[in-house]
Amino acid sequence: MRTSTKFVLAALLALPVALSAQSFQPNLEARLIGKPLYLRGFWSADDLHFDGSGKLISPSETTAFTLSGMDVTKVQLHGDGLVIDGRRVGLELEQKDARARVPLQTDPMQPNSDEPIHIEIALAPGADYSKALDAIFADGLASLTPSLPPYWQVYASRNFLAPGDGLPMYPKKVEKAIDKPIRKGKDTILRPTLAHSVAPDYPQAARNLQYKASVVVSLVVGKEGNPTHLQLIRPAGLGLDEQAIAAVQHYTFNPGTQKGKPIPTDLNVIVVFGGAQPPL
């Protein structure tokens, strides 16, 4: 009799958890499924585990934010945590004024070989997963912009945020130091020329999708011929932009000159991937 009483008591204690799981399931599905989500931590692993506050507790490297999208397809709320499944999504930016979310593929020879993502979140305090989900996901590009690398900030502020929130290409002190006109009075400014370039790595995700594109990087060539203040002005997405920046950082130039003296000069550089045609 005592055993039966204990069993009934245990069942009654577990009942609120089950009821809570049922009542929150539709809310979680409405929040996650069909939304343009991005992983805030730019995690590259496809099996991610978090504690109840949304802190990552499994190992993962990071990747480009344009390879960090997720389309959620299934949400399961259990008594001991939340399980989220979906597919990894990339972001294409190559077309001017257009963006496209595309499912990443694991096998270029197999159509519809979507790259899966599996996420587990431990039981949150009070079974409220709002804080954890806020820490893990960004719902759109605007909320993701502040955490992007510095070389993304000018483009992102002009294209992902509300009109009027765009940042200048260079800080004021840098802008003042740059000699922009090709001719200033009678003193001709000779533009910088490329002395040494480095071939960029072609990301596997872009290869799998046979994505050919070019990236335009704005920079300032210093008096010593080194590139500084790199900014993306026409990115391509799918991880190409980070590789373009990494390559251009190792370029060397013959600096621009005026009256035979080197001067800091602004310059745009085009980095081509997969044999794409450079932009006009």
PDB file of C-alpha atoms in Angstrom:
ATOM      1  CA  MET A   1       0.000   0.000   0.000  1.00  0.00           C
ATOM      2  CA  ARG A   2       2.821   2.373   0.835  1.00  0.00           C
ATOM      3  CA  THR A   3       4.485   1.595  -2.483  1.00  0.00           C
ATOM      4  CA  SER A   4       1.259   2.383  -4.331  1.00  0.00           C
ATOM      5  CA  THR A   5       0.875   5.637  -2.420  1.00  0.00           C
ATOM      6  CA  LYS A   6       4.436   6.680  -3.295  1.00  0.00           C
ATOM      7  CA  PHE A   7       3.829   5.875  -6.957  1.00  0.00           C
ATOM      8  CA  VAL A   8       0.672   7.985  -7.063  1.00  0.00           C
ATOM      9  CA  LEU A   9       2.467  10.841  -5.292  1.00  0.00           C
ATOM     10  CA  ALA A  10       5.352  10.702  -7.767  1.00  0.00           C
ATOM     11  CA  ALA A  11       2.921  10.738 -10.679  1.00  0.00           C
ATOM     12  CA  LEU A  12       1.128  13.759  -9.258  1.00  0.00           C
ATOM     13  CA  LEU A  13       4.413  15.598  -8.773  1.00  0.00           C
ATOM     14  CA  ALA A  14       5.402  14.888 -12.382  1.00  0.00           C
ATOM     15  CA  LEU A  15       2.057  16.027 -13.772  1.00  0.00           C
ATOM     16  CA  PRO A  16       2.766  19.791 -13.706  1.00  0.00           C
ATOM     17  CA  VAL A  17       5.964  19.231 -15.715  1.00  0.00           C
ATOM     18  CA  ALA A  18       4.049  17.304 -18.378  1.00  0.00           C
ATOM     19  CA  LEU A  19       1.309  19.915 -18.501  1.00  0.00           C
ATOM     20  CA  SER A  20       3.911  22.667 -18.729  1.00  0.00           C
ATOM     21  CA  ALA A  21       5.609  20.895 -21.623  1.00  0.00           C
ATOM     22  CA  GLN A  22       2.365  20.660 -23.541  1.00  0.00           C
ATOM     23  CA  SER A  23       1.375  24.255 -22.929  1.00  0.00           C
ATOM     24  CA  PHE A  24       4.733  25.756 -24.004  1.00  0.00           C
ATOM     25  CA  GLN A  25       5.310  23.569 -27.070  1.00  0.00           C
ATOM     26  CA  PRO A  26       3.158  25.671 -29.458  1.00  0.00           C
ATOM     27  CA  ASN A  27       4.779  28.884 -28.212  1.00  0.00           C
ATOM     28  CA  LEU A  28       8.272  27.552 -28.835  1.00  0.00           C
ATOM     29  CA  GLU A  29       7.344  26.281 -32.283  1.00  0.00           C
ATOM     30  CA  ALA A  30       5.830  29.646 -33.180  1.00  0.00           C
ATOM     31  CA  ARG A  31       8.998  31.411 -32.072  1.00  0.00           C
ATOM     32  CA  LEU A  32      11.481  29.156 -33.872  1.00  0.00           C
ATOM     33  CA  ILE A  33       9.943  27.490 -36.911  1.00  0.00           C
ATOM     34  CA  GLY A  34       9.843  29.509 -40.125  1.00  0.00           C
ATOM     35  CA  LYS A  35      12.016  32.338 -38.742  1.00  0.00           C
ATOM     36  CA  PRO A  36      15.284  33.644 -40.319  1.00  0.00           C
ATOM     37  CA  LEU A  37      17.467  32.578 -37.401  1.00  0.00           C
ATOM     38  CA  TYR A  38      21.234  32.920 -37.000  1.00  0.00           C
ATOM     39  CA  LEU A  39      23.492  31.388 -34.369  1.00  0.00           C
ATOM     40  CA  ARG A  40      24.769  34.300 -32.285  1.00  0.00           C
ATOM     41  CA  GLY A  41      28.039  32.565 -31.481  1.00  0.00           C
ATOM     42  CA  PHE A  42      28.740  31.685 -35.138  1.00  0.00           C
ATOM     43  CA  TRP A  43      29.301  28.093 -34.006  1.00  0.00           C
ATOM     44  CA  SER A  44      30.433  25.722 -36.758  1.00  0.00           C
ATOM     45  CA  ALA A  45      29.616  22.439 -34.987  1.00  0.00           C
ATOM     46  CA  ASP A  46      26.340  20.804 -35.979  1.00  0.00           C
ATOM     47  CA  ASP A  47      25.731  19.134 -32.591  1.00  0.00           C
ATOM     48  CA  LEU A  48      25.464  21.877 -29.978  1.00  0.00           C
ATOM     49  CA  HIS A  49      24.671  21.569 -26.267  1.00  0.00           C
ATOM     50  CA  PHE A  50      23.810  24.472 -23.965  1.00  0.00           C
ATOM     51  CA  ASP A  51      23.016  24.923 -20.296  1.00  0.00           C
ATOM     52  CA  GLY A  52      19.692  26.361 -19.191  1.00  0.00           C
ATOM     53  CA  SER A  53      20.899  29.952 -19.626  1.00  0.00           C
ATOM     54  CA  GLY A  54      22.049  29.441 -23.214  1.00  0.00           C
ATOM     55  CA  LYS A  55      25.772  29.041 -22.506  1.00  0.00           C
ATOM     56  CA  LEU A  56      27.556  26.616 -24.827  1.00  0.00           C
ATOM     57  CA  ILE A  57      28.850  23.559 -22.952  1.00  0.00           C
ATOM     58  CA  SER A  58      29.996  21.458 -25.920  1.00  0.00           C
ATOM     59  CA  PRO A  59      33.115  22.110 -28.032  1.00  0.00           C
ATOM     60  CA  SER A  60      32.771  24.119 -31.225  1.00  0.00           C
ATOM     61  CA  GLU A  61      34.908  26.267 -33.480  1.00  0.00           C
ATOM     62  CA  THR A  62      33.446  29.404 -35.041  1.00  0.00           C
ATOM     63  CA  THR A  63      32.678  30.202 -38.652  1.00  0.00           C
ATOM     64  CA  ALA A  64      31.466  33.113 -40.771  1.00  0.00           C
ATOM     65  CA  PHE A  65      28.081  34.550 -39.841  1.00  0.00           C
ATOM     66  CA  THR A  66      26.997  33.949 -43.452  1.00  0.00           C
ATOM     67  CA  LEU A  67      27.395  30.227 -42.695  1.00  0.00           C
ATOM     68  CA  SER A  68      25.607  30.425 -39.332  1.00  0.00           C
ATOM     69  CA  GLY A  69      21.967  30.519 -40.324  1.00  0.00           C
ATOM     70  CA  MET A  70      19.477  27.881 -39.216  1.00  0.00           C
ATOM     71  CA  ASP A  71      16.050  26.804 -40.387  1.00  0.00           C
ATOM     72  CA  VAL A  72      14.323  25.050 -37.489  1.00  0.00           C
ATOM     73  CA  THR A  73      12.146  22.126 -38.554  1.00  0.00           C
ATOM     74  CA  LYS A  74      11.381  20.396 -35.247  1.00  0.00           C
ATOM     75  CA  VAL A  75      11.054  21.427 -31.593  1.00  0.00           C
ATOM     76  CA  GLN A  76      10.699  18.891 -28.777  1.00  0.00           C
ATOM     77  CA  LEU A  77      10.126  19.970 -25.188  1.00  0.00           C
ATOM     78  CA  HIS A  78      10.998  17.312 -22.616  1.00  0.00           C
ATOM     79  CA  GLY A  79      10.936  17.252 -18.859  1.00  0.00           C
ATOM     80  CA  ASP A  80      14.726  17.639 -18.727  1.00  0.00           C
ATOM     81  CA  GLY A  81      15.302  20.082 -21.563  1.00  0.00           C
ATOM     82  CA  LEU A  82      14.582  21.370 -25.048  1.00  0.00           C
ATOM     83  CA  VAL A  83      15.679  19.726 -28.311  1.00  0.00           C
ATOM     84  CA  ILE A  84      15.788  21.694 -31.564  1.00  0.00           C
ATOM     85  CA  ASP A  85      16.512  20.206 -34.982  1.00  0.00           C
ATOM     86  CA  GLY A  86      16.882  21.840 -38.364  1.00  0.00           C
ATOM     87  CA  ARG A  87      19.280  22.541 -41.193  1.00  0.00           C
ATOM     88  CA  ARG A  88      22.223  24.897 -41.502  1.00  0.00           C
ATOM     89  CA  VAL A  89      21.624  27.829 -43.829  1.00  0.00           C
ATOM     90  CA  GLY A  90      24.042  30.129 -45.622  1.00  0.00           C
ATOM     91  CA  LEU A  91      23.554  33.711 -46.744  1.00  0.00           C
ATOM     92  CA  GLU A  92      24.334  34.842 -50.298  1.00  0.00           C
ATOM     93  CA  LEU A  93      24.989  38.562 -50.789  1.00  0.00           C
ATOM     94  CA  GLU A  94      26.582  38.638 -54.233  1.00  0.00           C
ATOM     95  CA  GLN A  95      23.614  40.197 -56.003  1.00  0.00           C
ATOM     96  CA  LYS A  96      23.377  43.923 -55.367  1.00  0.00           C
ATOM     97  CA  ASP A  97      20.531  44.865 -53.013  1.00  0.00           C
ATOM     98  CA  ALA A  98      19.487  41.218 -52.743  1.00  0.00           C
ATOM     99  CA  ARG A  99      19.990  38.558 -50.097  1.00  0.00           C
ATOM    100  CA  ALA A 100      19.211  34.866 -50.274  1.00  0.00           C
ATOM    101  CA  ARG A 101      19.196  32.237 -47.536  1.00  0.00           C
ATOM    102  CA  VAL A 102      20.259  28.894 -49.001  1.00  0.00           C
ATOM    103  CA  PRO A 103      20.498  25.466 -47.303  1.00  0.00           C
ATOM    104  CA  LEU A 104      24.116  24.322 -47.033  1.00  0.00           C
ATOM    105  CA  GLN A 105      24.922  20.952 -48.567  1.00  0.00           C
ATOM    106  CA  THR A 106      27.156  18.183 -47.224  1.00  0.00           C
ATOM    107  CA  ASP A 107      27.662  16.419 -50.567  1.00  0.00           C
ATOM    108  CA  PRO A 108      27.941  18.371 -53.844  1.00  0.00           C
ATOM    109  CA  MET A 109      27.135  15.191 -55.776  1.00  0.00           C
ATOM    110  CA  GLN A 110      23.901  14.515 -53.900  1.00  0.00           C
ATOM    111  CA  PRO A 111      20.961  16.911 -54.323  1.00  0.00           C
ATOM    112  CA  ASN A 112      19.127  17.948 -51.169  1.00  0.00           C
ATOM    113  CA  SER A 113      21.949  16.778 -48.884  1.00  0.00           C
ATOM    114  CA  ASP A 114      21.092  19.464 -46.335  1.00  0.00           C
ATOM    115  CA  GLU A 115      23.547  19.930 -43.470  1.00  0.00           C
ATOM    116  CA  PRO A 116      21.637  19.088 -40.259  1.00  0.00           C
ATOM    117  CA  ILE A 117      21.923  20.930 -36.949  1.00  0.00           C
ATOM    118  CA  HIS A 118      20.953  19.382 -33.609  1.00  0.00           C
ATOM    119  CA  ILE A 119      20.675  21.573 -30.501  1.00  0.00           C
ATOM    120  CA  GLU A 120      19.987  20.506 -26.928  1.00  0.00           C
ATOM    121  CA  ILE A 121      19.283  22.961 -24.115  1.00  0.00           C
ATOM    122  CA  ALA A 122      19.276  21.786 -20.508  1.00  0.00           C
ATOM    123  CA  LEU A 123      16.240  22.449 -18.349  1.00  0.00           C
ATOM    124  CA  ALA A 124      15.948  26.196 -17.887  1.00  0.00           C
ATOM    125  CA  PRO A 125      15.067  27.823 -14.541  1.00  0.00           C
ATOM    126  CA  GLY A 126      11.300  27.699 -14.187  1.00  0.00           C
ATOM    127  CA  ALA A 127      11.160  25.872 -17.538  1.00  0.00           C
ATOM    128  CA  ASP A 128      11.334  29.290 -19.224  1.00  0.00           C
ATOM    129  CA  TYR A 129      13.642  29.067 -22.246  1.00  0.00           C
ATOM    130  CA  SER A 130      13.348  32.706 -23.337  1.00  0.00           C
ATOM    131  CA  LYS A 131      16.745  33.724 -21.949  1.00  0.00           C
ATOM    132  CA  ALA A 132      18.491  30.713 -23.450  1.00  0.00           C
ATOM    133  CA  LEU A 133      16.922  31.210 -26.870  1.00  0.00           C
ATOM    134  CA  ASP A 134      17.835  34.913 -26.839  1.00  0.00           C
ATOM    135  CA  ALA A 135      21.454  33.954 -26.122  1.00  0.00           C
ATOM    136  CA  ILE A 136      21.600  31.288 -28.831  1.00  0.00           C
ATOM    137  CA  PHE A 137      19.622  32.794 -31.711  1.00  0.00           C
ATOM    138  CA  ALA A 138      19.406  36.139 -33.478  1.00  0.00           C
ATOM    139  CA  ASP A 139      16.093  36.614 -35.241  1.00  0.00           C
ATOM    140  CA  GLY A 140      17.303  38.424 -38.360  1.00  0.00           C
ATOM    141  CA  LEU A 141      20.346  40.428 -39.402  1.00  0.00           C
ATOM    142  CA  ALA A 142      19.599  43.669 -37.567  1.00  0.00           C
ATOM    143  CA  SER A 143      19.988  42.107 -34.124  1.00  0.00           C
ATOM    144  CA  LEU A 144      23.121  40.292 -35.283  1.00  0.00           C
ATOM    145  CA  THR A 145      24.917  43.388 -36.618  1.00  0.00           C
ATOM    146  CA  PRO A 146      26.488  44.646 -33.342  1.00  0.00           C
ATOM    147  CA  SER A 147      28.366  41.358 -32.876  1.00  0.00           C
ATOM    148  CA  LEU A 148      29.828  41.217 -36.392  1.00  0.00           C
ATOM    149  CA  PRO A 149      33.590  41.728 -36.936  1.00  0.00           C
ATOM    150  CA  PRO A 150      34.819  45.320 -37.491  1.00  0.00           C
ATOM    151  CA  TYR A 151      35.307  44.861 -41.238  1.00  0.00           C
ATOM    152  CA  TRP A 152      31.588  44.103 -41.581  1.00  0.00           C
ATOM    153  CA  GLN A 153      30.316  47.107 -39.652  1.00  0.00           C
ATOM    154  CA  VAL A 154      30.098  49.707 -42.437  1.00  0.00           C
ATOM    155  CA  TYR A 155      28.282  47.417 -44.858  1.00  0.00           C
ATOM    156  CA  ALA A 156      26.047  45.903 -42.177  1.00  0.00           C
ATOM    157  CA  SER A 157      25.058  49.269 -40.726  1.00  0.00           C
ATOM    158  CA  ARG A 158      24.052  50.495 -44.189  1.00  0.00           C
ATOM    159  CA  ASN A 159      22.263  47.359 -45.337  1.00  0.00           C
ATOM    160  CA  PHE A 160      20.998  45.462 -42.285  1.00  0.00           C
ATOM    161  CA  LEU A 161      19.834  48.356 -40.104  1.00  0.00           C
ATOM    162  CA  ALA A 162      17.189  51.032 -40.559  1.00  0.00           C
ATOM    163  CA  PRO A 163      17.917  53.830 -43.074  1.00  0.00           C
ATOM    164  CA  GLY A 164      20.023  56.581 -41.585  1.00  0.00           C
ATOM    165  CA  ASP A 165      21.987  54.302 -39.258  1.00  0.00           C
ATOM    166  CA  GLY A 166      24.905  53.751 -41.662  1.00  0.00           C
ATOM    167  CA  LEU A 167      28.483  54.294 -40.516  1.00  0.00           C
ATOM    168  CA  PRO A 168      31.119  56.281 -42.476  1.00  0.00           C
ATOM    169  CA  MET A 169      33.656  54.238 -44.422  1.00  0.00           C
ATOM    170  CA  TYR A 170      36.587  55.476 -42.313  1.00  0.00           C
ATOM    171  CA  PRO A 171      36.979  57.268 -38.971  1.00  0.00           C
ATOM    172  CA  LYS A 172      37.314  61.060 -39.271  1.00  0.00           C
ATOM    173  CA  LYS A 173      41.031  61.101 -38.471  1.00  0.00           C
ATOM    174  CA  VAL A 174      41.698  58.520 -41.178  1.00  0.00           C
ATOM    175  CA  GLU A 175      39.468  60.336 -43.670  1.00  0.00           C
ATOM    176  CA  LYS A 176      41.461  63.533 -43.171  1.00  0.00           C
ATOM    177  CA  ALA A 177      44.764  61.745 -43.800  1.00  0.00           C
ATOM    178  CA  ILE A 178      43.693  60.242 -47.126  1.00  0.00           C
ATOM    179  CA  ASP A 179      44.515  62.075 -50.338  1.00  0.00           C
ATOM    180  CA  LYS A 180      41.567  61.076 -52.503  1.00  0.00           C
ATOM    181  CA  PRO A 181      41.706  63.298 -55.618  1.00  0.00           C
ATOM    182  CA  ILE A 182      43.723  61.955 -58.534  1.00  0.00           C
ATOM    183  CA  ARG A 183      44.848  65.518 -59.177  1.00  0.00           C
ATOM    184  CA  LYS A 184      45.252  68.093 -56.465  1.00  0.00           C
ATOM    185  CA  GLY A 185      46.159  71.421 -57.973  1.00  0.00           C
ATOM    186  CA  LYS A 186      49.113  70.703 -60.243  1.00  0.00           C
ATOM    187  CA  ASP A 187      50.472  67.890 -58.117  1.00  0.00           C
ATOM    188  CA  THR A 188      49.506  64.529 -59.576  1.00  0.00           C
ATOM    189  CA  ILE A 189      48.842  61.747 -57.093  1.00  0.00           C
ATOM    190  CA  LEU A 190      50.112  58.404 -58.314  1.00  0.00           C
ATOM    191  CA  ARG A 191      47.827  55.631 -57.117  1.00  0.00           C
ATOM    192  CA  PRO A 192      49.142  52.575 -55.262  1.00  0.00           C
ATOM    193  CA  THR A 193      50.021  49.477 -57.257  1.00  0.00           C
ATOM    194  CA  LEU A 194      49.928  45.869 -56.120  1.00  0.00           C
ATOM    195  CA  ALA A 195      53.335  44.409 -55.296  1.00  0.00           C
ATOM    196  CA  HIS A 196      52.325  41.017 -53.887  1.00  0.00           C
ATOM    197  CA  SER A 197      49.007  39.200 -53.530  1.00  0.00           C
ATOM    198  CA  VAL A 198      47.854  36.031 -51.775  1.00  0.00           C
ATOM    199  CA  ALA A 199      45.303  33.603 -53.193  1.00  0.00           C
ATOM    200  CA  PRO A 200      42.271  33.246 -50.904  1.00  0.00           C
ATOM    201  CA  ASP A 201      40.977  29.937 -49.594  1.00  0.00           C
ATOM    202  CA  TYR A 202      37.738  28.840 -51.257  1.00  0.00           C
ATOM    203  CA  PRO A 203      35.344  27.711 -48.474  1.00  0.00           C
ATOM    204  CA  GLN A 204      33.990  24.181 -48.790  1.00  0.00           C
ATOM    205  CA  ALA A 205      30.422  25.368 -48.239  1.00  0.00           C
ATOM    206  CA  ALA A 206      30.658  27.621 -51.302  1.00  0.00           C
ATOM    207  CA  ARG A 207      32.335  24.849 -53.298  1.00  0.00           C
ATOM    208  CA  ASN A 208      29.542  22.421 -52.479  1.00  0.00           C
ATOM    209  CA  LEU A 209      27.011  24.901 -53.838  1.00  0.00           C
ATOM    210  CA  GLN A 210      29.240  25.766 -56.822  1.00  0.00           C
ATOM    211  CA  TYR A 211      28.969  29.387 -55.763  1.00  0.00           C
ATOM    212  CA  LYS A 212      31.117  31.718 -57.850  1.00  0.00           C
ATOM    213  CA  ALA A 213      31.354  35.307 -56.717  1.00  0.00           C
ATOM    214  CA  SER A 214      33.660  38.245 -56.135  1.00  0.00           C
ATOM    215  CA  VAL A 215      34.236  40.369 -53.053  1.00  0.00           C
ATOM    216  CA  VAL A 216      35.158  44.059 -53.099  1.00  0.00           C
ATOM    217  CA  VAL A 217      37.282  45.250 -50.182  1.00  0.00           C
ATOM    218  CA  SER A 218      37.971  48.899 -49.416  1.00  0.00           C
ATOM    219  CA  LEU A 219      41.237  49.752 -47.687  1.00  0.00           C
ATOM    220  CA  VAL A 220      43.822  52.426 -47.080  1.00  0.00           C
ATOM    221  CA  VAL A 221      47.341  51.805 -48.362  1.00  0.00           C
ATOM    222  CA  GLY A 222      49.738  53.301 -45.842  1.00  0.00           C
ATOM    223  CA  LYS A 223      53.013  55.050 -46.550  1.00  0.00           C
ATOM    224  CA  GLU A 224      54.869  51.757 -46.141  1.00  0.00           C
ATOM    225  CA  GLY A 225      52.572  49.963 -48.602  1.00  0.00           C
ATOM    226  CA  ASN A 226      50.652  47.983 -45.992  1.00  0.00           C
ATOM    227  CA  PRO A 227      46.846  47.632 -46.179  1.00  0.00           C
ATOM    228  CA  THR A 228      44.903  49.112 -43.253  1.00  0.00           C
ATOM    229  CA  HIS A 229      41.283  49.884 -42.318  1.00  0.00           C
ATOM    230  CA  LEU A 230      39.831  47.044 -44.366  1.00  0.00           C
ATOM    231  CA  GLN A 231      36.073  47.168 -44.936  1.00  0.00           C
ATOM    232  CA  LEU A 232      33.735  45.085 -47.058  1.00  0.00           C
ATOM    233  CA  ILE A 233      31.859  47.260 -49.539  1.00  0.00           C
ATOM    234  CA  ARG A 234      30.467  44.500 -51.753  1.00  0.00           C
ATOM    235  CA  PRO A 235      30.453  41.172 -49.914  1.00  0.00           C
ATOM    236  CA  ALA A 236      29.379  37.846 -51.396  1.00  0.00           C
ATOM    237  CA  GLY A 237      28.434  35.740 -48.378  1.00  0.00           C
ATOM    238  CA  LEU A 238      28.810  31.976 -47.857  1.00  0.00           C
ATOM    239  CA  GLY A 239      32.088  32.525 -46.021  1.00  0.00           C
ATOM    240  CA  LEU A 240      33.896  34.132 -48.979  1.00  0.00           C
ATOM    241  CA  ASP A 241      34.195  37.534 -47.332  1.00  0.00           C
ATOM    242  CA  GLU A 242      36.245  36.355 -44.357  1.00  0.00           C
ATOM    243  CA  GLN A 243      38.614  34.556 -46.723  1.00  0.00           C
ATOM    244  CA  ALA A 244      38.911  37.666 -48.888  1.00  0.00           C
ATOM    245  CA  ILE A 245      39.795  39.792 -45.857  1.00  0.00           C
ATOM    246  CA  ALA A 246      42.325  37.196 -44.669  1.00  0.00           C
ATOM    247  CA  ALA A 247      44.018  37.216 -48.080  1.00  0.00           C
ATOM    248  CA  VAL A 248      44.066  41.000 -48.572  1.00  0.00           C
ATOM    249  CA  GLN A 249      45.590  41.493 -45.117  1.00  0.00           C
ATOM    250  CA  HIS A 250      48.710  39.824 -46.515  1.00  0.00           C
ATOM    251  CA  TYR A 251      48.883  41.931 -49.685  1.00  0.00           C
ATOM    252  CA  THR A 252      51.705  44.404 -50.104  1.00  0.00           C
ATOM    253  CA  PHE A 253      51.583  47.522 -52.270  1.00  0.00           C
ATOM    254  CA  ASN A 254      53.790  50.144 -53.767  1.00  0.00           C
ATOM    255  CA  PRO A 255      52.313  53.145 -51.938  1.00  0.00           C
ATOM    256  CA  GLY A 256      50.661  56.091 -53.587  1.00  0.00           C
ATOM    257  CA  THR A 257      52.925  59.103 -54.007  1.00  0.00           C
ATOM    258  CA  GLN A 258      52.687  62.849 -54.411  1.00  0.00           C
ATOM    259  CA  LYS A 259      55.740  64.915 -55.330  1.00  0.00           C
ATOM    260  CA  GLY A 260      57.687  61.672 -55.058  1.00  0.00           C
ATOM    261  CA  LYS A 261      56.715  61.120 -51.430  1.00  0.00           C
ATOM    262  CA  PRO A 262      54.544  58.219 -50.223  1.00  0.00           C
ATOM    263  CA  ILE A 263      51.104  59.161 -48.940  1.00  0.00           C
ATOM    264  CA  PRO A 264      48.173  57.172 -47.492  1.00  0.00           C
ATOM    265  CA  THR A 265      45.691  56.472 -50.272  1.00  0.00           C
ATOM    266  CA  ASP A 266      42.323  54.751 -50.392  1.00  0.00           C
ATOM    267  CA  LEU A 267      41.894  51.804 -52.736  1.00  0.00           C
ATOM    268  CA  ASN A 268      39.331  49.151 -53.661  1.00  0.00           C
ATOM    269  CA  VAL A 269      40.481  45.569 -54.239  1.00  0.00           C
ATOM    270  CA  ILE A 270      38.481  42.825 -55.968  1.00  0.00           C
ATOM    271  CA  VAL A 271      38.943  39.226 -54.798  1.00  0.00           C
ATOM    272  CA  VAL A 272      37.518  36.590 -57.155  1.00  0.00           C
ATOM    273  CA  PHE A 273      36.354  33.099 -56.166  1.00  0.00           C
ATOM    274  CA  GLY A 274      35.622  30.156 -58.440  1.00  0.00           C
ATOM    275  CA  GLY A 275      36.378  31.979 -61.674  1.00  0.00           C
ATOM    276  CA  ALA A 276      33.584  34.521 -61.221  1.00  0.00           C
ATOM    277  CA  GLN A 277      33.513  37.610 -63.404  1.00  0.00           C
ATOM    278  CA  PRO A 278      34.678  40.715 -61.501  1.00  0.00           C
ATOM    279  CA  PRO A 279      31.916  43.286 -60.924  1.00  0.00           C
ATOM    280  CA  LEU A 280      31.648  46.188 -63.310  1.00  0.00           C
TER     281      LEU A 280
END
